[in-house]
Amino acid sequence: MTNVASTVTLNNGVAMPQFGLGVWKAKDGAEVVEAVKAAIAAGYRSIDTAAVYGNEAGVGQAIQESGVPREELFITTKVWNSEQGYETTLAAFEASLAKLGLDYVDLYLVHWPVKGKYKETWKALEKIYADGKARAIGVSNFHPHHLDDLLADAKVVPAVNQVELHPLLSQEELRRYCDEKKIYVEAWSPLMQGNLDLPVLQEIASRYGKTPAQVILRWHLQHNIIVIPKSVTPSRIQENADLFDFELNAEDLAKIDALNENRRFGADPDNFNF
Ligand code: NDP
């Protein structure tokens, strides 16, 4: 973990940048195109999108216009809930590829554990993986009980579980579970959707000459978590990647760990209605 493009090794040997850009709520067209291009220019190599974000076409356009070779980038997308099931997922994957203008993705995820559907969906991801169209496959928003259920029949162990994870929801039990199963944890809403106004973070940030956002993202990196902060603001895209010239000490890591209150900004995977 020495620079913005540094990678971790997933359970199938694929290298994935530990840091990347999230693009949920970035509008398709100029907004997402400019954000992704600014990120790539700042050294980002990983982009996290999803079919439901409606901006895969813009992400694809930015990739093309970035001038960085495709194989140096790591592109994640996800199958949306309404498309879950075997055949529907295969079709959704092809639609995502077409929008992105790519012939493979680096990581394809089951976006949410839709009851009664996610196992069939996983079979489709295994087929996509076997066909070489996704370099790795994984899940998102899976609790340990969802993973236990999936693993009972899975041929491929998910490489990643992308979940909400930040100082107010540190997910220690899930992290332990995923470590045991060799599933990498990836944090969504790492910046608590912009709710950064916590005195403890301000105090730590001022001591390191950093911002609360940088302190939080550094906390993720030092806990060996993959992290994908979203911003469409060029200065913040730069700021969020400027994490490699300082290290939080053990005491400050523990202070941030102690902020946990199991507080979600998004839905609980046991209780979602979309
Ligand atoms: P984040 O926690 O990344 O926060 C994004 C918000 O914080 C935006 O409003 C952004 O504003 C603001 N922000 C960014 N950087 C800074 C900064 N340095 N200082 C102050 N404010 C800042 O939220 P997301 O929910 O977007 O999560 C990140 C990514 O995770 C998503 O984009 C998506 O890719 C993924 N995700 C996945 C989910 C899943 O179910 N798998 C669910 C939710 C997210 P602005 O853009 O205006 O600069």
Coordinates of C-alpha atoms and ligand atoms in Angstrom, one line a residue:
M1 CA 0.0 0.0 0.0
T2 CA 2.4 2.7 -1.2
N3 CA 0.5 4.6 -3.8
V4 CA -3.0 5.2 -5.2
A5 CA -2.6 2.3 -7.7
S6 CA -1.2 -0.3 -5.1
T7 CA -3.0 -3.6 -5.3
V8 CA -4.1 -6.4 -3.0
T9 CA -4.3 -10.0 -4.2
L10 CA -7.7 -11.6 -4.4
N11 CA -8.3 -15.2 -3.5
N12 CA -7.9 -16.2 -7.2
G13 CA -4.6 -14.4 -7.6
V14 CA -6.0 -11.4 -9.4
A15 CA -4.5 -8.0 -8.3
M16 CA -7.0 -5.4 -7.4
P17 CA -6.2 -1.7 -6.5
Q18 CA -7.0 -1.3 -2.8
F19 CA -8.2 2.2 -3.6
G20 CA -10.7 3.4 -6.3
L21 CA -13.4 5.8 -7.4
G22 CA -17.1 5.1 -6.7
V23 CA -19.6 6.6 -9.1
W24 CA -23.1 6.1 -7.5
K25 CA -25.1 9.2 -8.1
A26 CA -22.7 10.6 -10.7
K27 CA -24.9 11.5 -13.6
D28 CA -24.3 9.8 -16.9
G29 CA -22.8 12.1 -19.5
A30 CA -20.4 14.9 -18.7
E31 CA -20.5 14.6 -14.9
V32 CA -19.4 10.9 -14.7
V33 CA -17.1 11.2 -17.7
E34 CA -15.2 14.2 -16.2
A35 CA -15.0 12.6 -12.7
V36 CA -13.6 9.3 -14.1
K37 CA -11.1 11.1 -16.3
A38 CA -10.0 13.3 -13.4
A39 CA -9.6 10.3 -11.2
I40 CA -7.6 8.4 -13.8
A41 CA -5.4 11.5 -14.3
A42 CA -4.8 11.6 -10.6
G43 CA -3.6 8.0 -10.7
Y44 CA -6.7 6.1 -9.8
R45 CA -6.9 2.7 -11.6
S46 CA -10.1 1.3 -10.2
I47 CA -13.6 2.4 -10.9
D48 CA -16.8 1.0 -9.2
T49 CA -20.0 1.3 -11.1
A50 CA -23.3 -0.7 -11.4
A51 CA -26.0 -1.2 -13.9
V52 CA -28.5 0.5 -11.6
Y53 CA -26.3 3.7 -11.4
G54 CA -27.3 4.3 -15.1
N55 CA -23.8 5.6 -15.9
E56 CA -21.9 2.6 -17.3
A57 CA -21.9 4.3 -20.8
G58 CA -20.2 7.4 -19.4
V59 CA -17.7 5.3 -17.5
G60 CA -16.9 3.5 -20.7
Q61 CA -16.5 6.8 -22.6
A62 CA -14.1 8.1 -19.9
I63 CA -12.0 4.8 -20.1
Q64 CA -11.7 5.3 -23.9
E65 CA -10.8 8.9 -23.6
S66 CA -8.4 8.5 -20.6
G67 CA -5.5 7.3 -22.8
V68 CA -4.7 4.6 -20.2
P69 CA -4.5 1.1 -21.6
R70 CA -7.6 -1.0 -20.7
E71 CA -5.5 -3.7 -19.0
E72 CA -4.1 -1.1 -16.5
L73 CA -7.6 -0.3 -15.3
F74 CA -9.8 -2.3 -12.9
I75 CA -13.5 -2.0 -13.7
T76 CA -16.2 -3.3 -11.4
T77 CA -19.9 -3.4 -12.2
K78 CA -22.9 -5.2 -10.6
V79 CA -26.1 -7.1 -11.6
W80 CA -29.2 -5.2 -10.3
N81 CA -31.8 -6.9 -8.2
S82 CA -34.6 -7.0 -10.8
E83 CA -32.3 -8.9 -13.2
Q84 CA -31.4 -11.7 -10.7
G85 CA -31.8 -15.3 -11.8
Y86 CA -29.6 -17.3 -14.2
E87 CA -30.6 -16.3 -17.7
T88 CA -31.5 -12.7 -16.7
T89 CA -28.1 -12.2 -15.1
L90 CA -26.3 -13.5 -18.2
A91 CA -28.3 -11.0 -20.3
A92 CA -27.7 -8.2 -17.8
F93 CA -24.0 -8.8 -17.9
E94 CA -23.9 -8.6 -21.7
A95 CA -25.9 -5.3 -21.5
S96 CA -23.4 -3.9 -19.0
L97 CA -20.4 -4.9 -21.2
A98 CA -22.1 -3.2 -24.2
K99 CA -22.7 0.0 -22.3
L100 CA -19.2 0.0 -20.9
G101 CA -17.8 -0.7 -24.4
L102 CA -15.6 -3.5 -22.9
D103 CA -15.2 -7.2 -23.7
Y104 CA -14.5 -8.1 -20.1
V105 CA -14.8 -6.6 -16.6
D106 CA -12.3 -7.1 -13.8
L107 CA -15.0 -7.7 -11.1
Y108 CA -18.7 -8.5 -11.4
L109 CA -20.8 -8.4 -8.3
V110 CA -24.2 -9.6 -7.1
H111 CA -25.5 -6.2 -5.9
W112 CA -27.8 -7.4 -3.1
P113 CA -28.7 -10.8 -1.7
V114 CA -32.2 -11.0 -3.2
K115 CA -34.0 -13.8 -1.4
G116 CA -34.7 -16.9 -3.4
K117 CA -32.6 -15.6 -6.3
Y118 CA -29.0 -15.0 -5.4
K119 CA -27.9 -18.6 -5.7
E120 CA -29.1 -18.9 -9.3
T121 CA -27.6 -15.5 -9.9
W122 CA -24.3 -16.8 -8.5
K123 CA -24.4 -19.7 -10.9
A124 CA -24.5 -17.2 -13.8
L125 CA -21.6 -15.3 -12.3
E126 CA -19.6 -18.6 -12.2
K127 CA -20.4 -19.2 -15.8
I128 CA -19.3 -15.6 -16.7
Y129 CA -16.1 -16.2 -14.8
A130 CA -15.5 -19.6 -16.4
D131 CA -15.9 -18.0 -19.8
G132 CA -13.2 -15.4 -18.9
K133 CA -15.5 -12.4 -19.2
A134 CA -15.0 -11.4 -15.6
R135 CA -11.5 -11.7 -14.1
A136 CA -13.1 -12.1 -10.6
I137 CA -16.6 -12.4 -9.2
G138 CA -18.0 -11.4 -5.9
V139 CA -21.0 -10.3 -3.9
S140 CA -22.2 -7.1 -2.2
N141 CA -24.3 -6.5 0.9
F142 CA -24.0 -10.2 2.0
H143 CA -24.2 -10.9 5.8
P144 CA -22.3 -14.0 7.0
H145 CA -25.5 -16.0 6.9
H146 CA -26.0 -15.1 3.2
L147 CA -22.4 -16.2 2.5
D148 CA -22.9 -19.4 4.5
D149 CA -25.9 -20.2 2.4
L150 CA -24.1 -19.3 -0.9
L151 CA -21.0 -21.2 0.0
A152 CA -22.9 -24.4 0.7
D153 CA -23.4 -24.8 -3.1
A154 CA -20.9 -22.4 -4.7
K155 CA -18.1 -23.7 -6.9
V156 CA -16.3 -20.4 -6.8
V157 CA -15.7 -18.6 -3.5
P158 CA -16.6 -14.9 -3.9
A159 CA -13.4 -12.8 -4.2
V160 CA -15.0 -9.7 -2.7
N161 CA -17.9 -8.7 -0.5
Q162 CA -18.6 -5.0 -0.9
V163 CA -20.5 -3.7 2.1
E164 CA -21.3 -0.4 3.8
L165 CA -18.3 0.2 6.1
H166 CA -17.0 3.3 7.8
P167 CA -16.1 4.5 11.3
L168 CA -19.7 4.5 12.5
L169 CA -20.3 0.9 11.0
S170 CA -17.0 -0.8 11.4
Q171 CA -18.3 -4.3 10.6
E172 CA -15.7 -6.1 12.8
E173 CA -17.6 -9.4 12.9
L174 CA -18.2 -9.5 9.1
R175 CA -14.5 -8.6 8.6
R176 CA -13.4 -11.5 10.8
Y177 CA -15.8 -13.9 8.9
C178 CA -14.6 -12.7 5.5
D179 CA -10.9 -13.0 6.5
E180 CA -11.5 -16.6 7.5
K181 CA -13.1 -17.4 4.2
K182 CA -10.5 -15.4 2.2
I183 CA -13.1 -13.0 0.9
Y184 CA -11.8 -9.4 0.6
V185 CA -13.9 -6.8 2.2
E186 CA -14.6 -3.7 0.2
A187 CA -16.1 -0.6 1.8
W188 CA -19.0 1.4 0.3
S189 CA -20.0 4.8 1.6
P190 CA -16.6 4.9 3.2
L191 CA -17.0 8.7 3.8
M192 CA -20.4 8.2 5.4
Q193 CA -21.9 9.9 2.3
G194 CA -20.2 13.1 3.2
N195 CA -21.2 13.2 6.9
L196 CA -17.7 13.9 8.1
D197 CA -18.4 16.2 11.0
L198 CA -17.1 14.1 13.9
P199 CA -14.9 15.9 16.5
V200 CA -12.6 12.9 17.0
L201 CA -11.9 12.9 13.3
Q202 CA -11.3 16.6 13.2
E203 CA -8.9 16.4 16.1
I204 CA -6.9 13.5 14.6
A205 CA -6.9 15.2 11.1
S206 CA -5.5 18.4 12.4
R207 CA -2.6 16.6 14.2
Y208 CA -1.6 15.0 10.9
G209 CA -2.2 18.0 8.8
K210 CA -4.8 16.0 6.9
T211 CA -8.6 16.3 6.4
P212 CA -11.2 14.1 8.1
A213 CA -11.9 12.3 4.7
Q214 CA -8.2 11.5 4.4
V215 CA -8.0 10.2 7.9
I216 CA -11.1 7.9 7.4
L217 CA -9.7 6.5 4.1
R218 CA -6.3 5.9 5.7
W219 CA -8.1 4.0 8.5
H220 CA -9.7 1.7 5.8
L221 CA -6.4 1.1 4.1
Q222 CA -4.6 0.3 7.3
H223 CA -7.3 -2.2 8.2
N224 CA -6.6 -3.9 4.8
I225 CA -10.0 -3.0 3.4
I226 CA -10.6 -2.0 -0.2
V227 CA -12.1 1.4 -0.5
I228 CA -14.0 3.3 -3.2
P229 CA -14.8 6.9 -2.1
K230 CA -17.1 8.8 -4.5
S231 CA -16.7 12.3 -5.6
V232 CA -17.4 14.3 -8.8
T233 CA -15.4 17.3 -7.5
P234 CA -11.9 17.4 -8.9
S235 CA -10.3 18.9 -5.8
R236 CA -11.9 16.1 -3.6
I237 CA -10.9 13.4 -6.1
Q238 CA -7.3 14.6 -5.6
E239 CA -7.7 15.0 -1.8
N240 CA -9.2 11.5 -1.4
A241 CA -6.2 9.9 -3.1
D242 CA -3.6 11.9 -1.1
L243 CA -3.2 9.2 1.5
F244 CA 0.3 7.8 1.1
D245 CA 2.5 10.3 2.9
F246 CA 1.2 9.6 6.4
E247 CA 0.3 6.7 8.7
L248 CA -2.1 6.6 11.6
N249 CA -0.6 5.4 14.8
A250 CA -2.2 2.5 16.7
E251 CA -3.7 4.8 19.3
D252 CA -5.5 6.9 16.6
L253 CA -6.7 3.7 14.8
A254 CA -8.2 2.6 18.1
K255 CA -9.9 5.9 18.6
I256 CA -11.5 5.6 15.2
D257 CA -12.4 1.9 15.9
A258 CA -14.2 3.1 19.0
L259 CA -16.5 5.4 17.0
N260 CA -18.5 2.4 15.9
E261 CA -22.2 2.5 16.7
N262 CA -23.5 0.0 14.0
R263 CA -25.1 3.0 12.3
R264 CA -26.1 2.5 8.7
F265 CA -26.6 5.3 6.1
G266 CA -27.9 2.7 3.6
A267 CA -30.3 -0.3 3.9
D268 CA -29.7 -3.4 6.1
P269 CA -29.2 -6.4 3.8
D270 CA -31.7 -8.3 5.9
N271 CA -34.4 -5.7 5.3
F272 CA -34.4 -4.0 2.0
N273 CA -37.3 -3.4 -0.4
F274 CA -35.7 -2.7 -3.7
Ligands
NDP1 P1 -19.2 8.2 0.0 O1 -19.1 7.8 1.5 O2 -18.0 7.9 -0.9 O3 -19.5 9.7 0.0 C1 -19.7 10.5 -1.2 C2 -20.2 11.9 -0.8 O4 -19.1 12.5 0.0 C3 -20.5 12.7 -1.9 O5 -21.5 13.6 -1.6 C4 -19.2 13.6 -2.1 O6 -19.5 14.8 -2.7 C5 -18.7 13.7 -0.7 N1 -17.3 13.8 -0.6 C6 -16.3 13.0 -1.3 N2 -15.1 13.3 -0.9 C7 -15.2 14.3 0.0 C8 -14.2 15.0 0.8 N3 -12.9 14.8 0.6 N4 -14.7 15.9 1.7 C9 -16.0 16.2 1.8 N5 -17.0 15.5 1.1 C10 -16.6 14.6 0.2 O7 -20.6 7.6 -0.5 P2 -21.1 6.6 -1.6 O8 -22.4 6.2 -1.1 O9 -21.1 7.3 -3.0 O10 -20.1 5.4 -1.6 C11 -19.0 5.2 -2.4 C12 -19.2 4.3 -3.5 O11 -19.6 3.0 -3.0 C13 -20.4 4.6 -4.4 O12 -20.2 5.7 -5.3 C14 -20.6 3.3 -5.1 O13 -19.6 3.1 -6.2 C15 -20.4 2.3 -4.0 N6 -21.7 2.0 -3.3 C16 -22.1 0.7 -3.4 C17 -23.2 0.3 -2.8 C18 -23.7 -1.2 -2.9 O14 -24.8 -1.5 -2.5 N7 -22.8 -2.1 -3.3 C19 -24.1 1.2 -2.1 C20 -23.6 2.5 -2.0 C21 -22.4 2.9 -2.6 P3 -19.2 15.3 -4.2 O15 -19.3 14.1 -5.2 O16 -20.1 16.3 -4.5 O17 -17.7 15.8 -4.2

